[in-house]
Coordinates of N, CA and C in Angstrom, one line a residue:
X1 N -18.3 203.9 -8.2 CA -18.4 204.3 -9.3 C -19.5 204.9 -9.5
X2 N -19.1 205.7 -10.7 CA -20.5 206.4 -11.4 C -20.6 206.5 -13.1
X3 N -21.6 206.4 -13.8 CA -22.0 205.7 -14.8 C -21.3 206.9 -15.7
X4 N -20.9 207.3 -16.4 CA -21.2 208.2 -18.0 C -22.4 208.3 -18.6
X5 N -22.5 209.4 -18.4 CA -24.3 209.7 -19.4 C -23.6 210.1 -20.9
X6 N -24.6 209.1 -21.4 CA -24.2 209.4 -23.4 C -25.6 209.4 -23.9
X7 N -25.8 210.8 -24.4 CA -26.8 211.2 -25.4 C -26.3 210.8 -26.7
X8 N -27.7 210.5 -27.7 CA -27.5 209.8 -28.4 C -28.4 210.8 -29.3
X9 N -27.6 211.0 -30.9 CA -28.5 211.7 -32.0 C -28.0 210.5 -33.4
X10 N -29.2 210.3 -33.6 CA -29.1 209.5 -35.2 C -29.7 210.1 -35.9
X11 N -29.4 210.2 -37.1 CA -29.6 211.3 -37.9 C -30.1 210.1 -39.6
X12 N -31.0 210.7 -40.3 CA -31.7 210.6 -41.6 C -31.6 211.6 -41.8
X13 N -31.1 211.8 -43.2 CA -31.6 212.7 -44.0 C -31.5 214.2 -43.4
X14 N -30.3 214.6 -42.2 CA -29.9 215.7 -41.8 C -31.4 215.8 -40.5
X15 N -31.9 214.9 -40.4 CA -32.9 215.1 -39.1 C -32.9 214.1 -38.1
X16 N -33.5 214.4 -36.5 CA -32.8 213.6 -35.7 C -34.3 212.9 -36.1
X17 N -33.3 211.1 -36.4 CA -34.2 210.2 -35.7 C -34.2 209.3 -34.4
X18 N -34.6 208.5 -34.5 CA -35.0 206.8 -33.1 C -35.7 206.0 -34.5
X19 N -35.0 204.7 -34.4 CA -35.7 204.3 -35.0 C -35.8 202.8 -33.7
X20 N -36.8 201.7 -34.1 CA -36.9 200.6 -33.2 C -36.7 199.4 -33.9
X21 N -35.1 198.7 -33.1 CA -34.8 197.9 -33.7 C -33.9 197.8 -34.7
X22 N -33.3 199.1 -34.4 CA -32.8 198.8 -36.3 C -33.7 199.5 -37.6
X23 N -34.9 199.1 -37.4 CA -35.8 198.9 -38.4 C -36.2 200.3 -39.5
X24 N -35.4 200.5 -40.3 CA -35.4 201.8 -41.0 C -37.1 202.1 -41.5
X25 N -37.9 201.2 -41.2 CA -39.5 201.7 -41.6 C -39.8 201.9 -41.0
X26 N -39.3 201.8 -39.1 CA -39.9 202.2 -38.0 C -39.1 203.6 -37.2
X27 N -39.5 204.5 -38.6 CA -39.0 205.8 -38.3 C -40.1 206.8 -37.1
X28 N -38.7 207.7 -36.3 CA -39.4 208.7 -35.8 C -38.7 209.8 -35.7
X29 N -39.1 211.0 -35.9 CA -38.6 212.2 -36.4 C -38.6 213.1 -35.0
X30 N -37.6 213.3 -34.2 CA -37.5 214.3 -33.5 C -36.7 215.1 -33.6
X31 N -36.9 215.9 -34.8 CA -35.8 217.2 -34.6 C -35.6 217.8 -36.3
X32 N -35.5 219.1 -36.5 CA -35.3 219.0 -37.5 C -33.2 219.1 -38.2
X33 N -32.9 219.9 -36.9 CA -31.5 220.2 -36.5 C -30.5 219.3 -35.3
X34 N -29.3 218.4 -35.8 CA -28.7 217.4 -35.4 C -28.0 218.5 -34.3
X35 N -27.5 219.5 -34.8 CA -26.7 220.5 -34.1 C -27.6 221.2 -33.2
X36 N -28.6 221.7 -33.3 CA -29.5 222.4 -32.0 C -29.7 221.6 -31.0
X37 N -30.1 220.2 -31.3 CA -30.0 219.2 -30.1 C -29.2 218.9 -29.5
X38 N -27.7 219.1 -29.9 CA -26.2 218.6 -29.9 C -26.4 220.2 -28.9
X39 N -26.3 221.1 -29.2 CA -26.3 222.4 -28.1 C -27.3 222.6 -26.9
X40 N -28.5 221.8 -26.7 CA -29.9 221.1 -25.8 C -28.7 220.4 -25.2
X41 N -28.2 219.4 -25.4 CA -27.5 218.7 -24.4 C -26.3 219.1 -24.0
X42 N -25.7 220.2 -24.5 CA -24.5 220.6 -23.9 C -25.0 221.7 -22.7
X43 N -26.5 222.3 -23.0 CA -26.5 223.4 -21.9 C -26.8 222.4 -20.7
X44 N -27.3 221.1 -21.3 CA -27.7 220.3 -19.8 C -26.8 219.8 -19.3
X45 N -25.9 220.2 -19.5 CA -24.5 219.8 -19.0 C -23.4 218.5 -19.2
X46 N -24.0 217.7 -20.2 CA -23.6 216.7 -21.2 C -22.3 217.2 -21.5
X47 N -21.3 216.4 -21.5 CA -19.9 216.8 -22.0 C -19.6 215.9 -23.1
X48 N -20.3 214.8 -23.4 CA -20.0 214.2 -24.5 C -21.4 213.2 -25.3
X49 N -21.1 213.3 -26.5 CA -22.4 212.5 -27.5 C -22.1 211.9 -28.0
X50 N -22.6 211.5 -29.1 CA -22.9 209.6 -29.9 C -24.0 209.7 -30.9
X51 N -22.9 210.2 -31.6 CA -24.0 210.2 -33.3 C -23.7 209.1 -34.3
X52 N -24.8 209.1 -34.9 CA -25.0 207.7 -35.5 C -25.7 208.5 -37.0
X53 N -25.0 208.6 -38.2 CA -25.6 208.5 -39.1 C -25.3 206.9 -40.0
X54 N -26.8 206.8 -40.0 CA -27.9 206.0 -40.4 C -28.3 205.6 -41.5
X55 N -28.1 207.1 -42.5 CA -28.2 207.1 -43.6 C -26.6 206.6 -44.1
X56 N -25.3 206.9 -43.6 CA -24.0 206.0 -43.6 C -24.2 205.1 -44.0
X57 N -24.6 204.1 -42.2 CA -24.2 202.7 -42.1 C -25.2 201.9 -43.1
X58 N -26.8 203.0 -43.7 CA -27.2 202.0 -44.7 C -26.2 201.7 -46.4
X59 N -26.4 202.5 -46.6 CA -25.3 203.0 -47.6 C -24.0 202.7 -47.6
X60 N -23.6 202.1 -46.6 CA -21.7 202.1 -46.5 C -20.9 203.0 -46.7
X61 N -21.1 204.0 -46.4 CA -20.3 205.6 -46.8 C -20.7 206.5 -45.4
X62 N -19.7 207.1 -45.5 CA -20.6 208.6 -44.8 C -21.2 209.5 -45.5
X63 N -22.8 210.0 -44.9 CA -23.9 210.4 -45.9 C -23.7 211.9 -44.9
X64 N -24.0 212.1 -43.7 CA -24.3 212.8 -43.1 C -23.0 213.8 -42.2
X65 N -21.7 213.8 -43.2 CA -20.7 214.7 -42.7 C -20.8 216.0 -42.6
X66 N -21.7 216.8 -43.3 CA -22.5 218.3 -42.9 C -22.6 218.1 -41.4
X67 N -23.9 217.6 -41.2 CA -24.1 217.5 -39.8 C -23.2 217.3 -38.9
X68 N -22.1 216.6 -38.6 CA -21.3 216.1 -37.7 C -20.6 217.4 -37.8
X69 N -20.1 217.8 -38.5 CA -19.9 219.2 -39.0 C -20.3 220.4 -38.3
X70 N -21.3 220.7 -38.2 CA -22.2 221.6 -37.3 C -22.3 221.8 -35.8
X71 N -22.4 220.1 -35.4 CA -22.4 219.9 -34.6 C -21.2 220.4 -33.7
X72 N -19.9 220.1 -34.6 CA -18.7 220.0 -33.7 C -18.2 221.8 -34.1
X73 N -18.9 222.2 -35.1 CA -18.6 223.5 -34.8 C -19.1 224.4 -33.9
X74 N -20.3 223.7 -33.0 CA -21.2 224.8 -32.4 C -21.4 224.4 -31.4
X75 N -21.2 223.3 -30.6 CA -20.1 222.8 -30.0 C -19.0 222.3 -29.1
X76 N -19.0 222.4 -27.8 CA -17.7 221.6 -27.4 C -18.0 220.7 -27.1
X77 N -18.9 219.8 -27.3 CA -18.7 218.4 -26.9 C -18.0 217.3 -27.3
X78 N -17.4 216.5 -27.1 CA -16.8 215.5 -27.1 C -17.7 214.5 -27.7
X79 N -17.5 214.5 -28.7 CA -18.0 213.5 -29.8 C -17.5 212.1 -30.7
X80 N -18.3 211.5 -30.2 CA -18.0 210.2 -30.8 C -19.4 209.8 -32.1
X81 N -18.5 209.0 -33.3 CA -19.5 208.7 -34.6 C -19.4 207.9 -35.2
X82 N -20.5 207.4 -35.6 CA -20.2 206.0 -36.0 C -21.6 206.2 -37.5
X83 N -21.7 204.9 -38.1 CA -22.1 204.9 -39.5 C -22.0 205.1 -40.3
X84 N -21.4 204.2 -41.0 CA -20.7 204.3 -42.9 C -19.4 204.1 -43.0
X85 N -18.6 204.4 -42.0 CA -17.0 204.6 -41.8 C -16.7 202.9 -42.6
X86 N -16.2 203.0 -43.8 CA -16.0 201.6 -44.0 C -14.1 201.6 -45.1
X87 N -14.1 202.9 -45.2 CA -13.1 203.3 -45.7 C -11.9 204.5 -45.2
X88 N -10.6 204.5 -45.7 CA -9.9 205.3 -45.0 C -10.0 206.4 -45.4
X89 N -11.1 206.7 -46.4 CA -11.2 208.3 -46.4 C -12.6 208.9 -45.5
X90 N -13.6 207.8 -45.8 CA -14.7 208.1 -44.3 C -14.1 208.1 -42.9
X91 N -13.4 207.3 -42.8 CA -12.9 208.3 -41.4 C -12.0 209.2 -41.5
X92 N -11.1 209.9 -42.3 CA -10.6 210.7 -42.6 C -11.1 212.1 -42.1
X93 N -12.8 211.5 -43.3 CA -13.8 212.6 -43.0 C -14.3 213.1 -41.9
X94 N -14.7 211.9 -40.9 CA -15.3 212.1 -39.6 C -14.1 213.1 -38.8
X95 N -12.6 212.6 -38.7 CA -11.8 213.1 -38.0 C -11.8 214.4 -38.5
X96 N -12.0 214.7 -40.0 CA -11.6 216.5 -40.3 C -13.0 217.7 -39.9
X97 N -14.1 216.2 -40.0 CA -15.1 217.4 -39.6 C -15.1 217.6 -38.1
X98 N -14.6 216.8 -36.9 CA -14.3 217.2 -35.5 C -14.8 216.3 -34.8
X99 N -14.9 215.1 -35.2 CA -15.4 213.9 -34.5 C -14.3 213.5 -33.4
X100 N -14.3 213.4 -32.4 CA -12.9 213.1 -31.6 C -13.0 212.0 -31.2
X101 N -13.9 211.1 -31.5 CA -13.7 209.7 -31.8 C -14.9 209.4 -32.8
X102 N -14.6 208.1 -33.2 CA -15.3 206.9 -34.3 C -15.3 206.0 -33.5
X103 N -17.0 205.1 -33.9 CA -17.2 204.0 -33.3 C -17.3 203.3 -35.3
X104 N -16.6 202.0 -34.8 CA -16.8 201.3 -36.2 C -16.8 199.5 -35.4
X105 N -17.7 199.2 -36.3 CA -18.2 197.6 -36.1 C -18.1 197.1 -37.5
X106 N -18.8 197.1 -38.7 CA -18.4 196.4 -39.6 C -17.4 195.8 -40.2
X107 N -16.6 197.5 -40.4 CA -15.3 196.8 -40.7 C -14.4 195.8 -40.4
X108 N -14.3 195.7 -38.5 CA -13.8 195.1 -37.8 C -14.2 193.5 -38.5
X109 N -15.5 193.6 -38.3 CA -15.8 191.7 -38.9 C -15.6 191.8 -40.3
X110 N -15.8 192.2 -41.1 CA -15.4 192.1 -42.8 C -14.3 192.0 -43.2
X111 N -13.2 193.5 -42.5 CA -12.0 193.9 -43.4 C -11.5 194.1 -41.4
X112 N -11.2 192.8 -41.0 CA -10.4 193.4 -39.5 C -8.6 193.8 -39.7
X113 N -8.2 193.4 -41.3 CA -6.6 194.2 -41.3 C -6.7 195.5 -41.4
X114 N -7.9 196.1 -41.9 CA -8.5 197.2 -42.3 C -8.6 198.1 -40.8
X115 N -8.8 197.4 -39.6 CA -9.6 198.3 -38.9 C -8.2 197.8 -37.6
X116 N -7.4 197.1 -37.7 CA -6.1 196.5 -36.9 C -5.0 197.9 -37.7
X117 N -5.1 198.1 -38.9 CA -4.4 199.4 -39.1 C -4.3 201.0 -38.7
X118 N -6.3 201.3 -38.8 CA -6.6 202.0 -38.1 C -6.5 202.3 -36.6
X119 N -6.2 201.3 -35.7 CA -6.4 201.0 -34.8 C -5.0 201.7 -34.2
X120 N -3.8 201.3 -34.9 CA -2.3 202.0 -35.1 C -2.4 203.1 -35.9
X121 N -2.9 203.2 -36.6 CA -2.9 205.0 -37.2 C -3.4 205.9 -36.2
X122 N -4.8 205.8 -35.9 CA -5.4 206.9 -35.0 C -5.0 206.6 -33.3
X123 N -5.2 205.3 -32.4 CA -4.9 205.1 -31.7 C -6.6 204.7 -30.9
X124 N -6.0 203.7 -29.7 CA -6.8 203.4 -29.3 C -7.6 204.1 -28.3
X125 N -7.3 205.4 -27.9 CA -8.3 206.4 -27.6 C -9.6 207.2 -28.6
X126 N -9.0 206.7 -29.9 CA -9.8 207.6 -31.0 C -11.1 206.5 -31.5
X127 N -10.5 205.6 -31.0 CA -11.2 204.2 -31.9 C -12.3 203.5 -30.5
X128 N -13.2 203.6 -30.8 CA -14.5 202.5 -30.6 C -15.0 201.8 -31.5
X129 N -15.0 199.8 -30.7 CA -15.1 199.2 -31.1 C -17.0 198.6 -31.1
X130 N -17.4 198.8 -32.3 CA -18.7 199.1 -32.6 C -19.4 197.1 -32.4
X131 N -20.2 196.5 -31.4 CA -20.0 195.6 -31.3 C -22.0 195.4 -31.5
X132 N -22.7 195.1 -31.9 CA -23.7 195.5 -32.2 C -24.5 193.5 -32.0
X133 N -25.6 193.4 -31.6 CA -25.8 192.1 -31.1 C -27.1 191.6 -31.0
X134 N -27.6 190.6 -31.6 CA -29.0 189.7 -32.6 C -28.1 188.5 -31.9
X135 N -28.9 188.1 -31.1 CA -28.7 186.3 -31.0 C -27.8 186.1 -30.8
X136 N -26.7 186.6 -30.0 CA -25.6 186.2 -29.9 C -24.5 186.8 -30.8
X137 N -25.0 186.9 -31.9 CA -24.3 187.5 -33.0 C -23.4 188.5 -33.5
X138 N -22.7 188.8 -33.7 CA -22.3 190.2 -34.5 C -22.7 190.7 -35.3
X139 N -23.7 191.8 -36.1 CA -24.6 192.5 -36.7 C -23.9 193.5 -37.0
X140 N -24.1 193.4 -38.8 CA -23.4 194.7 -39.5 C -24.0 195.5 -40.3
X141 N -23.4 196.3 -41.1 CA -24.4 197.2 -42.2 C -25.5 198.0 -41.8
X142 N -25.4 198.8 -40.6 CA -26.6 199.1 -39.7 C -27.6 197.8 -39.1
X143 N -26.7 197.2 -39.1 CA -28.3 195.9 -38.4 C -28.7 195.2 -39.6
X144 N -28.4 195.3 -41.0 CA -29.3 194.2 -42.0 C -28.6 193.1 -42.0
X145 N -27.1 192.8 -41.7 CA -27.0 191.4 -42.0 C -26.5 191.3 -40.3
X146 N -26.4 189.7 -40.5 CA -25.7 189.2 -39.2 C -24.3 188.5 -39.6
X147 N -23.2 188.2 -38.7 CA -22.9 187.7 -38.6 C -22.7 186.5 -38.4
X148 N -21.2 185.2 -38.7 CA -21.2 184.5 -37.8 C -20.1 185.0 -36.8
X149 N -19.5 186.1 -35.9 CA -19.3 186.2 -35.5 C -19.9 186.1 -33.8
X150 N -19.2 185.7 -33.2 CA -19.7 185.7 -31.7 C -19.3 186.7 -30.8
X151 N -19.8 187.3 -29.7 CA -19.8 188.6 -28.9 C -18.2 188.3 -28.3
X152 N -18.2 187.3 -27.3 CA -16.7 187.5 -26.2 C -15.5 187.0 -27.0
X153 N -15.4 186.5 -28.1 CA -14.5 185.9 -29.0 C -14.1 187.2 -29.7
X154 N -15.2 187.9 -30.3 CA -14.6 189.0 -30.9 C -14.4 190.1 -30.5
X155 N -14.6 190.4 -29.5 CA -14.2 191.3 -28.1 C -13.0 190.9 -28.1
X156 N -12.6 189.8 -27.3 CA -10.9 189.2 -27.1 C -10.3 189.4 -28.4
X157 N -10.5 188.8 -29.7 CA -9.3 189.9 -30.3 C -9.1 190.7 -30.5
X158 N -10.3 191.8 -30.6 CA -9.6 193.3 -30.5 C -8.9 193.7 -29.2
X159 N -9.2 193.7 -28.1 CA -9.1 193.6 -26.8 C -7.6 193.4 -26.9
X160 N -7.3 191.9 -27.2 CA -5.4 191.9 -27.3 C -4.8 192.5 -28.2
X161 N -5.8 193.3 -28.7 CA -4.5 194.3 -30.0 C -4.4 195.3 -29.5
X162 N -5.1 196.2 -28.4 CA -5.4 197.1 -27.7 C -6.6 197.8 -27.5
X163 N -7.4 197.6 -28.2 CA -8.8 197.8 -27.9 C -9.0 198.3 -26.7
X164 N -9.3 199.6 -25.9 CA -10.1 199.8 -24.7 C -11.8 200.2 -24.6
X165 N -12.0 200.9 -25.6 CA -13.4 201.5 -25.7 C -14.5 200.6 -26.6
X166 N -15.6 200.0 -25.9 CA -16.3 199.1 -27.0 C -18.2 199.6 -26.4
X167 N -18.6 200.4 -27.8 CA -20.3 200.7 -27.4 C -20.7 198.9 -27.9
X168 N -21.4 198.7 -27.0 CA -22.6 197.2 -27.2 C -24.2 197.7 -27.1
X169 N -24.5 197.0 -28.2 CA -25.7 196.9 -27.9 C -26.4 196.1 -28.8
X170 N -27.4 195.7 -27.8 CA -28.4 194.9 -27.9 C -29.4 195.0 -28.9
X171 N -29.7 194.6 -30.0 CA -30.5 194.8 -31.0 C -32.2 194.6 -30.5
X172 N -32.1 193.4 -30.1 CA -33.4 193.0 -29.7 C -34.0 194.2 -28.7
X173 N -33.5 194.7 -28.3 CA -33.5 196.2 -26.9 C -33.6 197.3 -27.5
X174 N -32.9 197.4 -28.7 CA -32.9 199.4 -29.3 C -34.3 199.8 -29.4
X175 N -34.3 200.7 -28.8 CA -35.6 201.5 -29.6 C -36.9 201.0 -28.6
X176 N -36.9 200.4 -27.9 CA -37.9 199.2 -27.2 C -38.4 200.2 -26.1
X177 N -37.6 200.5 -25.5 CA -37.9 200.9 -24.4 C -38.2 199.5 -23.6
X178 N -37.9 198.5 -23.3 CA -37.8 197.4 -22.8 C -37.2 197.0 -21.4
X179 N -36.1 198.1 -21.2 CA -34.7 197.8 -20.3 C -33.8 197.1 -21.0
X180 N -32.2 197.7 -20.6 CA -31.1 197.4 -21.1 C -30.9 195.7 -20.7
X181 N -30.0 195.1 -21.3 CA -29.1 194.1 -21.3 C -28.6 193.8 -20.4
X182 N -29.0 194.0 -18.8 CA -27.7 194.5 -17.9 C -27.0 193.0 -18.1
X183 N -28.1 191.8 -18.0 CA -26.8 190.6 -17.8 C -25.7 190.3 -18.7
X184 N -25.8 190.8 -20.0 CA -25.0 191.0 -21.2 C -24.3 191.8 -20.9
X185 N -24.1 192.9 -20.2 CA -23.2 193.9 -20.1 C -22.0 193.6 -19.0
X186 N -22.8 193.1 -18.2 CA -22.1 191.9 -17.0 C -21.2 190.9 -17.5
X187 N -21.7 190.3 -18.5 CA -20.7 189.0 -19.0 C -19.4 189.7 -19.6
X188 N -19.6 190.4 -20.4 CA -18.5 191.3 -20.9 C -18.1 191.9 -19.9
X189 N -18.1 192.4 -18.9 CA -17.1 193.3 -18.0 C -16.4 191.8 -17.3
X190 N -17.4 190.8 -16.7 CA -16.6 189.6 -16.5 C -15.3 189.5 -17.2
X191 N -15.5 189.3 -18.3 CA -14.9 188.3 -19.1 C -13.1 189.8 -19.4
X192 N -14.0 191.1 -19.0 CA -12.8 192.1 -19.8 C -12.9 193.7 -18.4
X193 N -12.6 193.4 -17.2 CA -13.2 194.2 -16.1 C -12.4 195.2 -16.2
X194 N -10.8 195.8 -17.2 CA -10.9 196.6 -17.4 C -11.5 197.8 -18.6
X195 N -11.8 197.3 -19.2 CA -12.8 197.5 -20.6 C -13.8 198.9 -20.6
X196 N -13.5 200.1 -21.0 CA -14.4 201.1 -21.4 C -15.4 200.4 -22.3
X197 N -16.7 200.1 -21.2 CA -18.1 199.2 -21.8 C -18.8 200.2 -22.1
X198 N -19.7 200.7 -23.4 CA -20.6 201.7 -23.3 C -22.2 201.3 -23.6
X199 N -22.5 200.7 -22.8 CA -24.1 200.0 -23.1 C -25.0 201.0 -23.5
X200 N -25.9 200.2 -25.2 CA -26.7 200.8 -25.5 C -27.7 200.2 -25.6
X201 N -29.0 200.8 -25.6 CA -30.0 200.1 -26.2 C -31.2 199.5 -24.8
X202 N -32.8 199.9 -25.2 CA -33.5 199.5 -23.8 C -33.4 200.7 -23.0
X203 N -32.7 201.4 -22.6 CA -33.0 202.3 -21.7 C -34.3 203.5 -21.5
X204 N -35.0 202.8 -20.7 CA -36.6 203.5 -20.8 C -36.6 204.5 -19.5
X205 N -35.9 204.4 -18.8 CA -35.8 204.9 -17.2 C -34.8 205.3 -16.1
X206 N -34.9 206.3 -15.5 CA -33.9 206.5 -14.5 C -33.6 205.1 -13.9
X207 N -34.6 204.3 -13.6 CA -34.5 203.6 -13.3 C -33.5 202.2 -13.3
X208 N -33.7 202.3 -14.7 CA -33.1 201.3 -16.0 C -30.9 201.7 -15.7
X209 N -30.8 203.3 -15.3 CA -29.3 204.0 -15.7 C -29.0 203.7 -14.5
X210 N -30.0 203.6 -13.4 CA -29.7 203.5 -11.7 C -29.1 201.7 -12.0
X211 N -29.2 201.3 -12.5 CA -29.2 199.7 -12.8 C -28.0 199.2 -13.0
X212 N -27.9 200.0 -14.2 CA -26.5 199.4 -15.1 C -25.3 200.2 -14.4
X213 N -25.6 201.4 -13.9 CA -24.7 202.2 -12.4 C -24.3 200.9 -11.7
X214 N -25.3 200.2 -11.2 CA -25.1 199.1 -9.5 C -24.2 198.1 -10.2
X215 N -24.6 198.1 -11.5 CA -24.1 196.7 -12.0 C -22.7 196.8 -12.5
X216 N -22.4 198.0 -12.2 CA -20.8 198.3 -12.7 C -20.2 199.1 -14.2
X217 N -21.6 198.7 -15.0 CA -21.4 199.5 -16.0 C -20.5 200.9 -16.1
X218 N -19.5 201.1 -17.0 CA -18.8 202.5 -17.0 C -19.8 203.6 -17.9
X219 N -20.2 203.3 -18.8 CA -21.0 204.1 -19.5 C -22.5 203.6 -19.7
X220 N -23.5 204.7 -20.5 CA -24.6 204.4 -21.0 C -24.7 205.5 -22.1
X221 N -25.5 204.9 -23.3 CA -26.1 205.6 -23.9 C -27.5 206.1 -24.1
X222 N -28.3 206.6 -24.3 CA -30.0 207.1 -23.9 C -29.8 207.7 -25.0
X223 N -31.0 207.9 -25.8 CA -31.5 207.8 -27.0 C -33.5 208.4 -26.5
X224 N -33.9 207.4 -27.2 CA -35.3 207.6 -27.3 C -35.8 207.5 -25.8
X225 N -35.6 207.2 -24.5 CA -36.5 207.2 -23.4 C -35.8 209.2 -23.4
X226 N -35.1 209.8 -23.6 CA -34.7 211.2 -23.6 C -36.0 211.9 -24.2
X227 N -36.1 211.7 -25.3 CA -37.1 212.0 -26.5 C -38.4 211.6 -26.2
X228 N -39.0 210.5 -25.7 CA -40.3 210.8 -25.0 C -40.9 210.9 -23.5
X229 N -39.8 211.7 -23.4 CA -39.9 212.4 -21.7 C -39.8 211.5 -20.5
X230 N -39.1 210.1 -20.7 CA -39.4 209.3 -20.0 C -38.2 209.2 -19.0
X231 N -37.2 209.9 -18.9 CA -36.2 210.3 -18.0 C -36.0 211.2 -17.5
X232 N -35.1 211.8 -16.6 CA -35.2 213.4 -15.8 C -34.0 213.3 -15.8
X233 N -33.4 213.7 -16.3 CA -31.9 214.4 -16.1 C -31.4 214.7 -14.7
X234 N -32.4 215.8 -14.3 CA -31.8 216.6 -13.1 C -31.3 215.2 -12.4
X235 N -32.3 214.5 -12.2 CA -32.4 213.6 -11.1 C -30.7 212.5 -11.5
X236 N -30.0 212.2 -12.7 CA -29.0 211.5 -12.8 C -28.0 212.2 -12.6
X237 N -27.7 213.4 -12.6 CA -26.5 214.0 -12.2 C -25.8 213.4 -11.5
X238 N -26.3 213.1 -10.2 CA -25.7 212.3 -8.9 C -24.8 211.8 -9.0
X239 N -25.2 210.3 -10.0 CA -24.6 209.6 -10.9 C -23.0 209.9 -11.4
X240 N -23.5 210.6 -12.5 CA -22.2 211.3 -13.1 C -21.4 212.5 -12.4
X241 N -21.8 213.0 -12.1 CA -21.0 213.6 -10.8 C -20.3 213.0 -9.1
X242 N -21.0 211.8 -9.3 CA -20.0 211.2 -8.2 C -19.1 210.6 -7.8

């Protein structure tokens, strides 16, 4: 088992930022150029990048499409993009700007027929189901609202439709540097052993990533821990390249 390491760039107003527990009032800026940050990740040896349009998630339509385009035009990274994908036009813009995959969560909760249509149109290789969890339920619209959907039944419904990739975030841990929700991710993997689960939220150290790897989690997204200098990338390469 070797875990795939996926750095994250969250964008507000064209800047690289991180929030704490999805709170837009708790914003910290880490760079003025998402493309330059993406180039840095590529130079470090990463092959994949998770990009979130936080303006888009809040306003419910893609906002930072130009930043996405610049990342895709200036790197060879496989970019998955989420935030604000609510309509056929939004998803078309994301793919036309160069995204290899898109992460969609709120639409899957609020417009399941539309999500199913996208899954059929674009295929399971290009669609990531976003499952952002707070108190056991799926949260939507930039984590500003909680739904009545419970995690495992929600995932089962879409996995039965052909979903293969899921990005799962424990909102209570996101940006807190308090450690990932390993037990939650193990529960998901026990229910769906063949799933490409991408764990997100709470990673604070190399030890956290090592623990996810030992738990059999296929992939992990990290952001704040890198920007705060808490993880040593060189020491982690043996995991991804094992």
